[in-house]
CSV table of C-alpha atoms in Angstrom, one decimal:
chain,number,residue,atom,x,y,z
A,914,UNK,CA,29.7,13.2,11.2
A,915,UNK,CA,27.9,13.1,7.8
A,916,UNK,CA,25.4,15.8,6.7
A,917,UNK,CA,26.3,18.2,9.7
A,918,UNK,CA,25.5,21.5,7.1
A,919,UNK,CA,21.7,20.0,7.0
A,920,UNK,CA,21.3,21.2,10.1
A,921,UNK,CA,22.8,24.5,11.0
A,922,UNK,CA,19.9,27.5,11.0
A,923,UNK,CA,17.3,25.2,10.3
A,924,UNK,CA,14.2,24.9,12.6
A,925,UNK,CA,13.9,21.5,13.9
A,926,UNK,CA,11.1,20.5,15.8
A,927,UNK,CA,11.2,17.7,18.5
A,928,UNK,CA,7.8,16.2,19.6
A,929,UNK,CA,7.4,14.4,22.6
A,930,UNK,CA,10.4,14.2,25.4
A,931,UNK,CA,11.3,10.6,27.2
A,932,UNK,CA,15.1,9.6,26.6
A,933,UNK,CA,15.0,9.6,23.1
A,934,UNK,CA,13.6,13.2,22.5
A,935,UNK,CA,15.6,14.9,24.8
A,936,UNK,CA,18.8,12.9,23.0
A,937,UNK,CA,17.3,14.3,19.8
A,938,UNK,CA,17.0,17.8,21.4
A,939,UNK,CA,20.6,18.0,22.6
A,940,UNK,CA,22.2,16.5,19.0
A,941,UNK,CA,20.2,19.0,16.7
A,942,UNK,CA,21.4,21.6,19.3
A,943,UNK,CA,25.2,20.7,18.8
A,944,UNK,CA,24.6,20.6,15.4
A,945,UNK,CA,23.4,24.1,15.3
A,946,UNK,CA,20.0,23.9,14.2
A,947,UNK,CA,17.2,25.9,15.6
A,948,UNK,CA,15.5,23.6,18.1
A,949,UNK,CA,11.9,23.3,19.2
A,950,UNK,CA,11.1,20.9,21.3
A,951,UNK,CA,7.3,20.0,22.5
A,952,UNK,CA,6.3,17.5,25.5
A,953,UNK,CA,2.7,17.3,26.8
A,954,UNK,CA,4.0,17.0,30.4
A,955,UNK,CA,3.8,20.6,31.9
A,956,UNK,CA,7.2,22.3,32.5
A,957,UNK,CA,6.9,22.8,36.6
A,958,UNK,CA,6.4,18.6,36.4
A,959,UNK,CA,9.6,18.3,33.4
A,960,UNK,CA,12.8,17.7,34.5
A,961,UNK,CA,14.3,17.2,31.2
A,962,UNK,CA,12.3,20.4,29.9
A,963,UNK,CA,13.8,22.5,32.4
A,964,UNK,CA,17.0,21.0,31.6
A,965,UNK,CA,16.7,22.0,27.7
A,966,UNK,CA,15.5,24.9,29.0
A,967,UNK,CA,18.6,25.7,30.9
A,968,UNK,CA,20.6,24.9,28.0
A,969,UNK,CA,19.3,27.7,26.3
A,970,UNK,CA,16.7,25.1,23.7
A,971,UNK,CA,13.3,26.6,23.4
A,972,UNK,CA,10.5,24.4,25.2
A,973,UNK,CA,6.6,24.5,24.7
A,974,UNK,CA,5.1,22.5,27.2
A,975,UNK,CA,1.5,21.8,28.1
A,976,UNK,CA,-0.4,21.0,25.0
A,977,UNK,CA,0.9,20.5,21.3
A,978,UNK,CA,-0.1,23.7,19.5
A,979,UNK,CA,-0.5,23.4,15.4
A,980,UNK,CA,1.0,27.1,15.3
A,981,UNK,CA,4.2,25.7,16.1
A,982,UNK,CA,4.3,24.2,12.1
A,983,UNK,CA,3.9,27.9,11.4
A,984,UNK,CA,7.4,28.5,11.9
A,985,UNK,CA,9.1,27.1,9.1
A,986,UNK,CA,10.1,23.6,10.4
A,987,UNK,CA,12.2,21.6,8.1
A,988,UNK,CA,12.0,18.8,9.9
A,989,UNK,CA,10.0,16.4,13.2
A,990,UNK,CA,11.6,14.4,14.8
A,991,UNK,CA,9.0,12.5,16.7
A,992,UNK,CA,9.0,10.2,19.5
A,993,UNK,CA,8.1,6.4,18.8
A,994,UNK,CA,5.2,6.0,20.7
A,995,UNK,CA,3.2,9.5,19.6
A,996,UNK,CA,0.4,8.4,17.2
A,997,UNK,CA,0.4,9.5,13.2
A,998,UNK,CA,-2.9,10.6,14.2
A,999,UNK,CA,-2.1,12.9,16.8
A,1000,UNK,CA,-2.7,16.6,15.2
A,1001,UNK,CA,0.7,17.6,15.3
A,1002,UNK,CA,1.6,14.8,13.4
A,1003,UNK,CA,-1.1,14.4,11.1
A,1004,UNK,CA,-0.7,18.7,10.0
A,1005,UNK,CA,2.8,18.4,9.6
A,1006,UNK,CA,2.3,15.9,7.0
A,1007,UNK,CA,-0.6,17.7,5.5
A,1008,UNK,CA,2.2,20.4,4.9
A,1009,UNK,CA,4.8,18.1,3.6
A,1010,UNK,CA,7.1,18.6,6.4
A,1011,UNK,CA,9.1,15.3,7.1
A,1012,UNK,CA,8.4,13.5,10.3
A,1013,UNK,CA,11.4,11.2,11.3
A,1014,UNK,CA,12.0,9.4,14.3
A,1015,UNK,CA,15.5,9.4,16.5
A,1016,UNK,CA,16.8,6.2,14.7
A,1017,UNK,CA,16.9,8.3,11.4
A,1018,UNK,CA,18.8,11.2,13.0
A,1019,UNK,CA,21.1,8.9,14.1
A,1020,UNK,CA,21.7,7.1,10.8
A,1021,UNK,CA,22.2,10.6,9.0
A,1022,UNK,CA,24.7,11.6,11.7
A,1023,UNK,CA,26.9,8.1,11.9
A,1024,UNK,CA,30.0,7.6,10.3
A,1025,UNK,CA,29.7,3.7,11.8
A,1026,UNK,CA,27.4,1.2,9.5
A,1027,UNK,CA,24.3,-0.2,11.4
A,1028,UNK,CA,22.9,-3.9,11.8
A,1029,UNK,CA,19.3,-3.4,12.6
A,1030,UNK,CA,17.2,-6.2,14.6
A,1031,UNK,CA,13.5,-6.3,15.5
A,1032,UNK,CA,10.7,-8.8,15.5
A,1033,UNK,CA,7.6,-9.4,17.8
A,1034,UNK,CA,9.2,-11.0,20.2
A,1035,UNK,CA,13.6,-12.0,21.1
A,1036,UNK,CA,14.6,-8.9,20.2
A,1037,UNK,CA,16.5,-7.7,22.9
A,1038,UNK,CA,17.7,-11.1,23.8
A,1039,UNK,CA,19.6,-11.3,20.1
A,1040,UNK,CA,20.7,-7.8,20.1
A,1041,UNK,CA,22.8,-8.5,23.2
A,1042,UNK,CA,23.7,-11.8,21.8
A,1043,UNK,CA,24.7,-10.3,18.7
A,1044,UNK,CA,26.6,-7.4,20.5
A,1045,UNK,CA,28.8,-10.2,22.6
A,1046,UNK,CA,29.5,-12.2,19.7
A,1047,UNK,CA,31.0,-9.3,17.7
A,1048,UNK,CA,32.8,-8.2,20.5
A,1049,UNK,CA,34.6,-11.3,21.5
A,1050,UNK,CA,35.3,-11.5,17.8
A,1051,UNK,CA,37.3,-8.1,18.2
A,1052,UNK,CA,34.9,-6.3,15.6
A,1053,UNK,CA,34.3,-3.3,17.6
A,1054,UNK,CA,30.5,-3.3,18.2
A,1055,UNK,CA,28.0,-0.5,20.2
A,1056,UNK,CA,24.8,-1.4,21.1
A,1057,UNK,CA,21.8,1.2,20.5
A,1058,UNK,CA,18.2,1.5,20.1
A,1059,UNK,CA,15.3,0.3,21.7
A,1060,UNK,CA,17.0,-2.0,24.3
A,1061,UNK,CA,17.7,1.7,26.7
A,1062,UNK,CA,21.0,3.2,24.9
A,1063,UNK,CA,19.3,6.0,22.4
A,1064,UNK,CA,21.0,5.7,19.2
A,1065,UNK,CA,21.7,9.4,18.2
A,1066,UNK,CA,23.9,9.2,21.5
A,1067,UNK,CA,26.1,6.3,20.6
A,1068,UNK,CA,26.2,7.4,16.9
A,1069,UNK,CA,27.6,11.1,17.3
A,1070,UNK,CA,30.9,9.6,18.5
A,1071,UNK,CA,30.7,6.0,16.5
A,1072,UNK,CA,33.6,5.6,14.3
A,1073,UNK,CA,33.6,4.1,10.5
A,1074,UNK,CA,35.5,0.9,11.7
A,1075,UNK,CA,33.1,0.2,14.4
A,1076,UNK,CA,29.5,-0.9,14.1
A,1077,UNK,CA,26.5,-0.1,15.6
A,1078,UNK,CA,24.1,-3.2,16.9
A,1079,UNK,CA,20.5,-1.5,17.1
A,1080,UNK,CA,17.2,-3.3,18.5
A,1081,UNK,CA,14.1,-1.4,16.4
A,1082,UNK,CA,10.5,-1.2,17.4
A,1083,UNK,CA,8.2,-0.8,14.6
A,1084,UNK,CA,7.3,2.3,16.3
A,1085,UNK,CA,10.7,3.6,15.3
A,1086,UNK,CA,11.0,2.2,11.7
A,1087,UNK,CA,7.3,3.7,10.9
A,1088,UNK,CA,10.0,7.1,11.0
A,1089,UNK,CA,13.0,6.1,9.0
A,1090,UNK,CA,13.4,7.8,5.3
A,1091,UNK,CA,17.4,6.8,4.4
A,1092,UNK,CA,18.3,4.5,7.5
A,1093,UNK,CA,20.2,1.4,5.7
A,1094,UNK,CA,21.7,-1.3,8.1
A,1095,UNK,CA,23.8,-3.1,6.4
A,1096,UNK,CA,22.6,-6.4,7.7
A,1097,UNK,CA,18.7,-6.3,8.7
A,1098,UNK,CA,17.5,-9.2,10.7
A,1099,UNK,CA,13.4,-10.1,11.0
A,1100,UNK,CA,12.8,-12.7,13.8
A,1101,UNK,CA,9.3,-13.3,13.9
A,1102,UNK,CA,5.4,-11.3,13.2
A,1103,UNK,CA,2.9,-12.0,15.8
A,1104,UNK,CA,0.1,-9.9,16.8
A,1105,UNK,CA,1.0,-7.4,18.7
A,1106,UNK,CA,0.8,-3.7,19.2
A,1107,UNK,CA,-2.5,-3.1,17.1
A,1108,UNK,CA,-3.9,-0.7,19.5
A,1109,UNK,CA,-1.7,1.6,17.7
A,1110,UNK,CA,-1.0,-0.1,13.9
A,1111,UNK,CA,-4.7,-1.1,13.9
A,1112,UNK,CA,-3.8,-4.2,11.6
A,1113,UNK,CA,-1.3,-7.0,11.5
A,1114,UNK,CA,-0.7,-6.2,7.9
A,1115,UNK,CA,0.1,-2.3,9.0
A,1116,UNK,CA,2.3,-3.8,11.6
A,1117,UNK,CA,4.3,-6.2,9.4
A,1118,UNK,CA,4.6,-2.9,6.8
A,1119,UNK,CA,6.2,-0.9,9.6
A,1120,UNK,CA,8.6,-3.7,10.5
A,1121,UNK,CA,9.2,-4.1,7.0
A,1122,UNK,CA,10.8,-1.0,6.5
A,1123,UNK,CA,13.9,-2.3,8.2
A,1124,UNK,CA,14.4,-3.7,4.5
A,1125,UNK,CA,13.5,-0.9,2.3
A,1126,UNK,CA,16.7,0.8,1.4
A,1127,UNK,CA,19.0,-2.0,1.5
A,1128,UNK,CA,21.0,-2.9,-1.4
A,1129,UNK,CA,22.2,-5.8,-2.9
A,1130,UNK,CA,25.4,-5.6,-1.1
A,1131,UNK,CA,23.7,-5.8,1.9
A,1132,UNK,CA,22.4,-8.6,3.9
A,1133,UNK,CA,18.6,-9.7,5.1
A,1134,UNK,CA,18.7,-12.3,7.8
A,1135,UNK,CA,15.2,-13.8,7.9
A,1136,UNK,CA,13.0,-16.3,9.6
A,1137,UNK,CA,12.4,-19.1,7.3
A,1138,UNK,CA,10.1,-20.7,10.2
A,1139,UNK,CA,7.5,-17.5,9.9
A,1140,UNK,CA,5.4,-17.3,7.0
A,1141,UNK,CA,4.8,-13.8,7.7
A,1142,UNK,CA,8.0,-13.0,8.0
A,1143,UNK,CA,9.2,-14.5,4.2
A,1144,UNK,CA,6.2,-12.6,3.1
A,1145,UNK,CA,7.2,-9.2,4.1
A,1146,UNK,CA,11.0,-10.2,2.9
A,1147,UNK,CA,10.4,-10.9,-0.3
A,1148,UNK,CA,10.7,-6.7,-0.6
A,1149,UNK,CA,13.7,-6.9,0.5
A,1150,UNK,CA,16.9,-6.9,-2.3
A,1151,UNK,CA,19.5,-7.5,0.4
A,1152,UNK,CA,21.6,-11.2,0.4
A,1153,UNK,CA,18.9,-13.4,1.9
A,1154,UNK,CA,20.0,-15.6,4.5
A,1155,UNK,CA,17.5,-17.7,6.5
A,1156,UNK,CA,17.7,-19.1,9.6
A,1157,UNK,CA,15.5,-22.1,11.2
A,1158,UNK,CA,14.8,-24.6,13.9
A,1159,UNK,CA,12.9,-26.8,11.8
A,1160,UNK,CA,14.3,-27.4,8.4
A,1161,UNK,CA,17.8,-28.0,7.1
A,1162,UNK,CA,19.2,-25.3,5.5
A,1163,UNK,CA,22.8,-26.0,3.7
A,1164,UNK,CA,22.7,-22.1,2.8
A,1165,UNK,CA,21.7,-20.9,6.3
A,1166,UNK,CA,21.9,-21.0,9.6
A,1167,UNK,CA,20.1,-24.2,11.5
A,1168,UNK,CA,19.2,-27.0,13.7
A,1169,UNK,CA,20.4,-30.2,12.9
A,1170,UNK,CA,21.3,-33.3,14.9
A,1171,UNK,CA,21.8,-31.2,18.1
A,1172,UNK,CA,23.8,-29.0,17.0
A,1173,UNK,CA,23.8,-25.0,15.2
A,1174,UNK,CA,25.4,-25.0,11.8
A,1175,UNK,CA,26.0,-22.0,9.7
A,1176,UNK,CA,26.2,-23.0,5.8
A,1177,UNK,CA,26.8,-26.6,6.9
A,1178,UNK,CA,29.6,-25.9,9.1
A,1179,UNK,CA,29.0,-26.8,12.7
A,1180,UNK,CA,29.2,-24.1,15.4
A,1181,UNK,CA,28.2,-25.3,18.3
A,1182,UNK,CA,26.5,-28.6,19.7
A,1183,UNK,CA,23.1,-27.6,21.6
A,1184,UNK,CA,24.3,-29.2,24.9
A,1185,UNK,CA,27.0,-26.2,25.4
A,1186,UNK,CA,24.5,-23.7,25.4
A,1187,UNK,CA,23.4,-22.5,28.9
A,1188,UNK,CA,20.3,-20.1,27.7
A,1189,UNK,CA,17.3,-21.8,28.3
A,1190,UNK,CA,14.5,-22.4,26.1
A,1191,UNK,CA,13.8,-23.7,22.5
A,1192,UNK,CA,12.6,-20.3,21.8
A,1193,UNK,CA,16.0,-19.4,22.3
A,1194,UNK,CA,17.3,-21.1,19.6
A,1195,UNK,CA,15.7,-19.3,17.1
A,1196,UNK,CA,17.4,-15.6,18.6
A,1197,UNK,CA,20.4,-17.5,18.9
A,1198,UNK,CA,20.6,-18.6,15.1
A,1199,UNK,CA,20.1,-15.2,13.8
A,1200,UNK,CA,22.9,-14.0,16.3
A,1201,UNK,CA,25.1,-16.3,14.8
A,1202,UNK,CA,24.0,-15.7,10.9
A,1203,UNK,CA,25.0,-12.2,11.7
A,1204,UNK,CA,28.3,-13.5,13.6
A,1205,UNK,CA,29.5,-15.5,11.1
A,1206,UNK,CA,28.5,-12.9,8.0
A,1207,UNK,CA,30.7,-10.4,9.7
A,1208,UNK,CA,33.7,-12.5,9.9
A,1209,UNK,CA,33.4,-13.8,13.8
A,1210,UNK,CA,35.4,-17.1,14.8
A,1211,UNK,CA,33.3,-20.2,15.5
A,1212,UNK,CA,35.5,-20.2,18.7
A,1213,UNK,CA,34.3,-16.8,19.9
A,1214,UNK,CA,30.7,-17.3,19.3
A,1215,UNK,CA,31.0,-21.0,20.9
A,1216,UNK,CA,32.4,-18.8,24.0
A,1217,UNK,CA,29.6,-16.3,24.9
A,1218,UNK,CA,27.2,-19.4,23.9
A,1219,UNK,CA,28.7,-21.2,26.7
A,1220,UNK,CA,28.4,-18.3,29.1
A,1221,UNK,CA,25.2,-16.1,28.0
A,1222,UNK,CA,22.9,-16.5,30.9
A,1223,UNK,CA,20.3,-14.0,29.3
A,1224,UNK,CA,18.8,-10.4,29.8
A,1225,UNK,CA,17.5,-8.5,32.2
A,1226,UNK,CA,13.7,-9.2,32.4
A,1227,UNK,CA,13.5,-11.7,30.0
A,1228,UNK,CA,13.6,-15.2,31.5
A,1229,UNK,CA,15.9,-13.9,33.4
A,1230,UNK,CA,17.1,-16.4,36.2
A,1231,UNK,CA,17.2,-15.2,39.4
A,1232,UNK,CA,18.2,-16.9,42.0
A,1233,UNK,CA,16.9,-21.0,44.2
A,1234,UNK,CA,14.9,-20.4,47.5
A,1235,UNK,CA,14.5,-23.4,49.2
A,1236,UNK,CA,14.2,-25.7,46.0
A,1237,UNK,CA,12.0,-23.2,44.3
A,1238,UNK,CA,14.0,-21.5,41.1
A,1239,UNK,CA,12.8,-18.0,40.4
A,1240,UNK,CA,12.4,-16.4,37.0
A,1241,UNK,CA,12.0,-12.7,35.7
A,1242,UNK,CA,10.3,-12.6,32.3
A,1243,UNK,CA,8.7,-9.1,32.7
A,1244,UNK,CA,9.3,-8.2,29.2
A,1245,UNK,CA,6.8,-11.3,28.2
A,1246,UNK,CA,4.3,-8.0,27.5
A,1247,UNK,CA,2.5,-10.5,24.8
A,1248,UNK,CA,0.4,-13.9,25.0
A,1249,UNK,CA,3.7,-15.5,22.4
A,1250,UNK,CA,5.8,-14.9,24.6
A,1251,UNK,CA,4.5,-16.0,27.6
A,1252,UNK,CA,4.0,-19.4,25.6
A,1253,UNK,CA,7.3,-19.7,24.9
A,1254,UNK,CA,8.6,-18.6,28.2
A,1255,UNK,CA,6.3,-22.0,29.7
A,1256,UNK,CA,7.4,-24.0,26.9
A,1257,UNK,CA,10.9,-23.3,28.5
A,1258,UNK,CA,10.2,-25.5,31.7
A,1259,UNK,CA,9.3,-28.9,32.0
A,1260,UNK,CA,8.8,-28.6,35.8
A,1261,UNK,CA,5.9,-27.4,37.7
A,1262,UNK,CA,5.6,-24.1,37.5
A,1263,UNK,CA,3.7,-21.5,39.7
A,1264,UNK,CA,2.9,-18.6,37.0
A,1265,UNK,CA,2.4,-15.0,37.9
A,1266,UNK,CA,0.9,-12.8,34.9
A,1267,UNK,CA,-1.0,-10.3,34.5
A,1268,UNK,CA,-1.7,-6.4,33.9
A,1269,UNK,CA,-3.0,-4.2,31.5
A,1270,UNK,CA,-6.1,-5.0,29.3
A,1271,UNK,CA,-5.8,-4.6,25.5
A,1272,UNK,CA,-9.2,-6.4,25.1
A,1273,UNK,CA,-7.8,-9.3,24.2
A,1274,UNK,CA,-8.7,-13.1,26.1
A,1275,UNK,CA,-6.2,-15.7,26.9
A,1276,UNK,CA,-7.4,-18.9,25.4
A,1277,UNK,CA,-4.4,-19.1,23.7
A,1278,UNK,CA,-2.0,-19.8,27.0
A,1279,UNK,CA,-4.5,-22.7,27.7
A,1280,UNK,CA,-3.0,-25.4,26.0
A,1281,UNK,CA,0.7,-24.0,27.6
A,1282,UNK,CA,-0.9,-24.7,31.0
A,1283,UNK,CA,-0.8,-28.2,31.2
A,1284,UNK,CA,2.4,-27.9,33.6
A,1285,UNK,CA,1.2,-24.9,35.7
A,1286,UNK,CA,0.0,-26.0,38.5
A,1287,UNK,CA,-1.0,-22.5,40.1
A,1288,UNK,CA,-1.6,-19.2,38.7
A,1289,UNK,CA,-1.1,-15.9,40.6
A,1290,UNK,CA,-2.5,-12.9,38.5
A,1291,UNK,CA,-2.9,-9.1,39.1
A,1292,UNK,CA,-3.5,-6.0,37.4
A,1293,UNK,CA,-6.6,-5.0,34.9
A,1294,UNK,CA,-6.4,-8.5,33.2
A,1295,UNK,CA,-6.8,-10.5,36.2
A,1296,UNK,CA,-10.2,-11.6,35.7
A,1297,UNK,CA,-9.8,-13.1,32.1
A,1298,UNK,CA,-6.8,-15.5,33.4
A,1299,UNK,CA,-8.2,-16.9,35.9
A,1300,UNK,CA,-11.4,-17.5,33.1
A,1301,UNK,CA,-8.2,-18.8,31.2
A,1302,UNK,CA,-7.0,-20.9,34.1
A,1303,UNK,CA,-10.6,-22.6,35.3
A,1304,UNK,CA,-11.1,-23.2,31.4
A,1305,UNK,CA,-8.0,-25.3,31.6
A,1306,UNK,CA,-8.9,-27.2,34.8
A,1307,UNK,CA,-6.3,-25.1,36.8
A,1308,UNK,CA,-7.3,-25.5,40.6
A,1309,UNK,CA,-4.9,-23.3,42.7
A,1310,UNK,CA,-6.0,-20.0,41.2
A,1311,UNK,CA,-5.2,-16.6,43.2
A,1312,UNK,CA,-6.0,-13.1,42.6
A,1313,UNK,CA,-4.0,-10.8,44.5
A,1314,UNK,CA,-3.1,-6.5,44.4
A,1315,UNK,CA,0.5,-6.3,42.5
A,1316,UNK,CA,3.4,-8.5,42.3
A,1317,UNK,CA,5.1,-8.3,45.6
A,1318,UNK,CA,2.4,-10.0,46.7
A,1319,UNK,CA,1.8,-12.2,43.6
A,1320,UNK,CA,5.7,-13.7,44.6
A,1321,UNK,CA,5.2,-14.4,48.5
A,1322,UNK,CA,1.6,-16.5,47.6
A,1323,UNK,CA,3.6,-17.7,44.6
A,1324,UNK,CA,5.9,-19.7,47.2
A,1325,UNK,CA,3.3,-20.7,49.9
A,1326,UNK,CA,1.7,-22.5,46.8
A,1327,UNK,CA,4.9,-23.9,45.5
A,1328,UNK,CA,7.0,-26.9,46.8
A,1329,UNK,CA,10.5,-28.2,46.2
A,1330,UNK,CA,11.3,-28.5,42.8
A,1331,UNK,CA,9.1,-26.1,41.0
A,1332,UNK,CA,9.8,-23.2,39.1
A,1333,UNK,CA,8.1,-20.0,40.2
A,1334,UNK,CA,7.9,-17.5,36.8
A,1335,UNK,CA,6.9,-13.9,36.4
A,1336,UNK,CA,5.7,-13.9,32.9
A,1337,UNK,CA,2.9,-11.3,32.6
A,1338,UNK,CA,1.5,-12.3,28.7
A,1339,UNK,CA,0.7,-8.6,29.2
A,1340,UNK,CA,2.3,-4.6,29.4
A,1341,UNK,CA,2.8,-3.1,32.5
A,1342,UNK,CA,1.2,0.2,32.0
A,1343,UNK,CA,-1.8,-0.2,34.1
A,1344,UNK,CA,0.6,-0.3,37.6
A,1345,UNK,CA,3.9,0.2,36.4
A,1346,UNK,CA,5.4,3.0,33.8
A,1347,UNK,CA,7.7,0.4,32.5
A,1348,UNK,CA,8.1,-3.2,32.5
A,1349,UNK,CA,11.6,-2.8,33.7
A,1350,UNK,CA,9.8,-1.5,37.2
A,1351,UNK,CA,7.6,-4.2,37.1
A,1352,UNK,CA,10.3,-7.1,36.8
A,1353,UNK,CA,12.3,-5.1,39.5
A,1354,UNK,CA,9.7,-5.0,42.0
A,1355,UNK,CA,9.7,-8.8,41.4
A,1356,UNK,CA,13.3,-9.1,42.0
A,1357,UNK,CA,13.6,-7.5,45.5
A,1358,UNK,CA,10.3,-9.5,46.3
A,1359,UNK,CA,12.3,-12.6,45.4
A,1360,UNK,CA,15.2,-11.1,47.5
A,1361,UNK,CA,13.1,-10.3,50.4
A,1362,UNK,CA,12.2,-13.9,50.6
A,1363,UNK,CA,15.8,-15.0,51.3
């Protein structure tokens, strides 16, 4: 491990608990610093409190006092989803006291190079992609980050001849200081997530960072399709190399003639690939740009294309009932992605959505609803889809309590032939904790059906 003697004595402060905190907790721990860590939750209702606890790490619980800073902290490490403006935070920056996130740990700690992914939307999709692509190439990938494996974990025992394939949220680059992946790949900038960045410009910035300490030896595999996304690369003084289902690139990766081609070498003809969706072709392109730049055989990424079904939760298939084909796309948390999720089908489909209200409308899904021919919604939002849906001329329009129920109407309205899709264009927070629960309960409704 680099830097281990940064670490030893030192008071270390870890804000916020959840899988990624308590990863942090353990790691700062081994590496004999000092630990503090801090989680709102109160310890009688903390599992992994008490189990820091037991370990002999100090835990404050309850509240986040300021008079922890007091105690010389060299450095937070705070969980993604706690605001900069939480009091904490906001004092320990006052003071000048570093405030990281896990992913940074992580990078300080690896003796493995990173390749860092994020975007608005596909990330997960072409993190996994990427992963099986290196690995059928024999180049000795792990897979980290915001797709559920916490990257300090997977780095502490990473070697230099492997690499580590990490999915980023913005919420965990707004906390990186030296992280440097040494390719960095920017699908696509939507709005999304400005209950917390306030702006799409702040967003974009935080994404941005992905780029900020790479080097001209390094490599920035961009979106050429987004013109938000060229913006924010221009920053950037890795290798560009851009990717695109629209234009011809002869220096890139694209879409030509039905077919994939990296640097005008084809890879793959579009008819071999079994993950649906057009949207798909865009994650899949910057898989392959990262493939290919790592040395991966046209044979081996041709082989996972031909077998890569998709991911958990995101347009995920599940199984045929009667005629009807079922689909999990619980991670559609956005309005984009629920368009492109729809823009997937030509068939009928009978489109379950809903949950929690960010105070946005859903307009936008209107012209995407030309081949729904019923929508089942739930949760807080339920009311503004269905003003979506009548706007549209939708007539088979139900409002039921959660989404067991949302999947047994979702087949009395459906028929032979038609696709029945869970795509929620919204989080899961105001019934679920995660969407992960929410595409599971789906799932054994779907099962129940059988």
């Amino acid at each position: 491990m680099k830097t281990v003697a940064d670490y030893q004595g030192k008071n270390m402060l870890v804000l916020g608990m959840a899988k990624s905190g308590y990863a942090a907790a353990i790691l700062l721990h081994q590496l004999g610093a000092n630990v503090i860590v801090n989680d709102k939750t109160p310890f009688e209702e903390n599992e992994m409190a008490q189990r820091l606890s037991g370990q002999g790490i100090e835990v404050v619980c309850g509240s986040h006092p300021l008079e922890l800073l007091e105690r010389n902290i060299a450095i937070v490490v705070k969980n993604p989803g706690i605001p900069y403006t939480n009091p904490l935070v906001a004092a320990a920056q006052q003071k000048g006291i570093p405030v990281i996130t896990e992913v940074e740990l992580a990078y300080r700690i690896s003796e493995a190079p990173f390749i860092g992914i994020t975007g608005s939307n596909g990330k997960t999709t072409t993190t996994t992609l990427t992963f099986e692509m290196l690995q059928e190439g024999n180049k000795r990938p792990l897979i980290a980050g915001n797709i559920g494996t916490v990257a300090c974990e997977v780095a502490q025992t990473a070697k230099a001849d492997e690499v580590i394939v990490t999915e980023l949220s913005s919420f965990q680059l707004m906390g990186i200081e030296t992280f440097h992946p040494k390719i960095a790949v920017l699908l696509n900038l939507f709005d999304a997530h400005l209950d917390y960045h306030g702006t799409k410009r702040e967003y974009g910035l935080a994404k941005a960072n992905l780029f900020k300490n790479q080097t001209s030896s390094d490599y920035s595999v961009v979106n050429a399709d987004n013109e938000d996304v060229m913006e924010l690369a221009k920053e950037s003084n890795g290798q560009k190399v851009y990717f695109s289902t629209t234009q011809a690139l002869p220096d890139g990766a694209c879409l030509q003639n039905d077919a994939l081609y990296f640097r005008g070498e084809k890879v793959i003809e579009t008819a071999d690939i079994v993950l649906p969706g057009k949207h798909n072709l865009e994650n899949i392109l910057a898989a392959m740009s990262v493939a290919k730049l790592m040395g991966v055989s046209n044979e081996a990424i041709e082989a996972v294309l031909k077998r890569f079904t998709g991911v958990a939760h995101r347009l995920q298939y599940i199984t045929e009932v009667n005629g009807r084909k079922f689909y999990n796309d619980s991670k559609a948390t956005n309005i984009l992605a629920t368009q492109k999720a729809l823009s997937a089908f030509t068939q009928p489909v009978i489109l379950l959505a809903g949950g929690l209200d960010r105070g946005n409308e859903f307009d936008e899904l209107i012209p995407y609803f030309s081949h729904v021919k019923a929508l089942v919604t739930f949760g807080q939002t339920a009311p503004k889809l269905i003003k979506a849906a009548e706007k549209a001329g939708m007539k088979d329009i139900k409002h039921v309590d959660n989404v067991e129920q949302a999947v047994q109407q979702a087949y009395e309205l459906s028929e032979e032939g038609n696709v029945i899709l869970l795509s929620p264009a919204c989080a899961s927070w105001d019934q679920f904790k995660t969407f992960e629960d929410r595409g599971d309960m789906f799932i054994q409704a779907v099962h129940k059906l059988v």
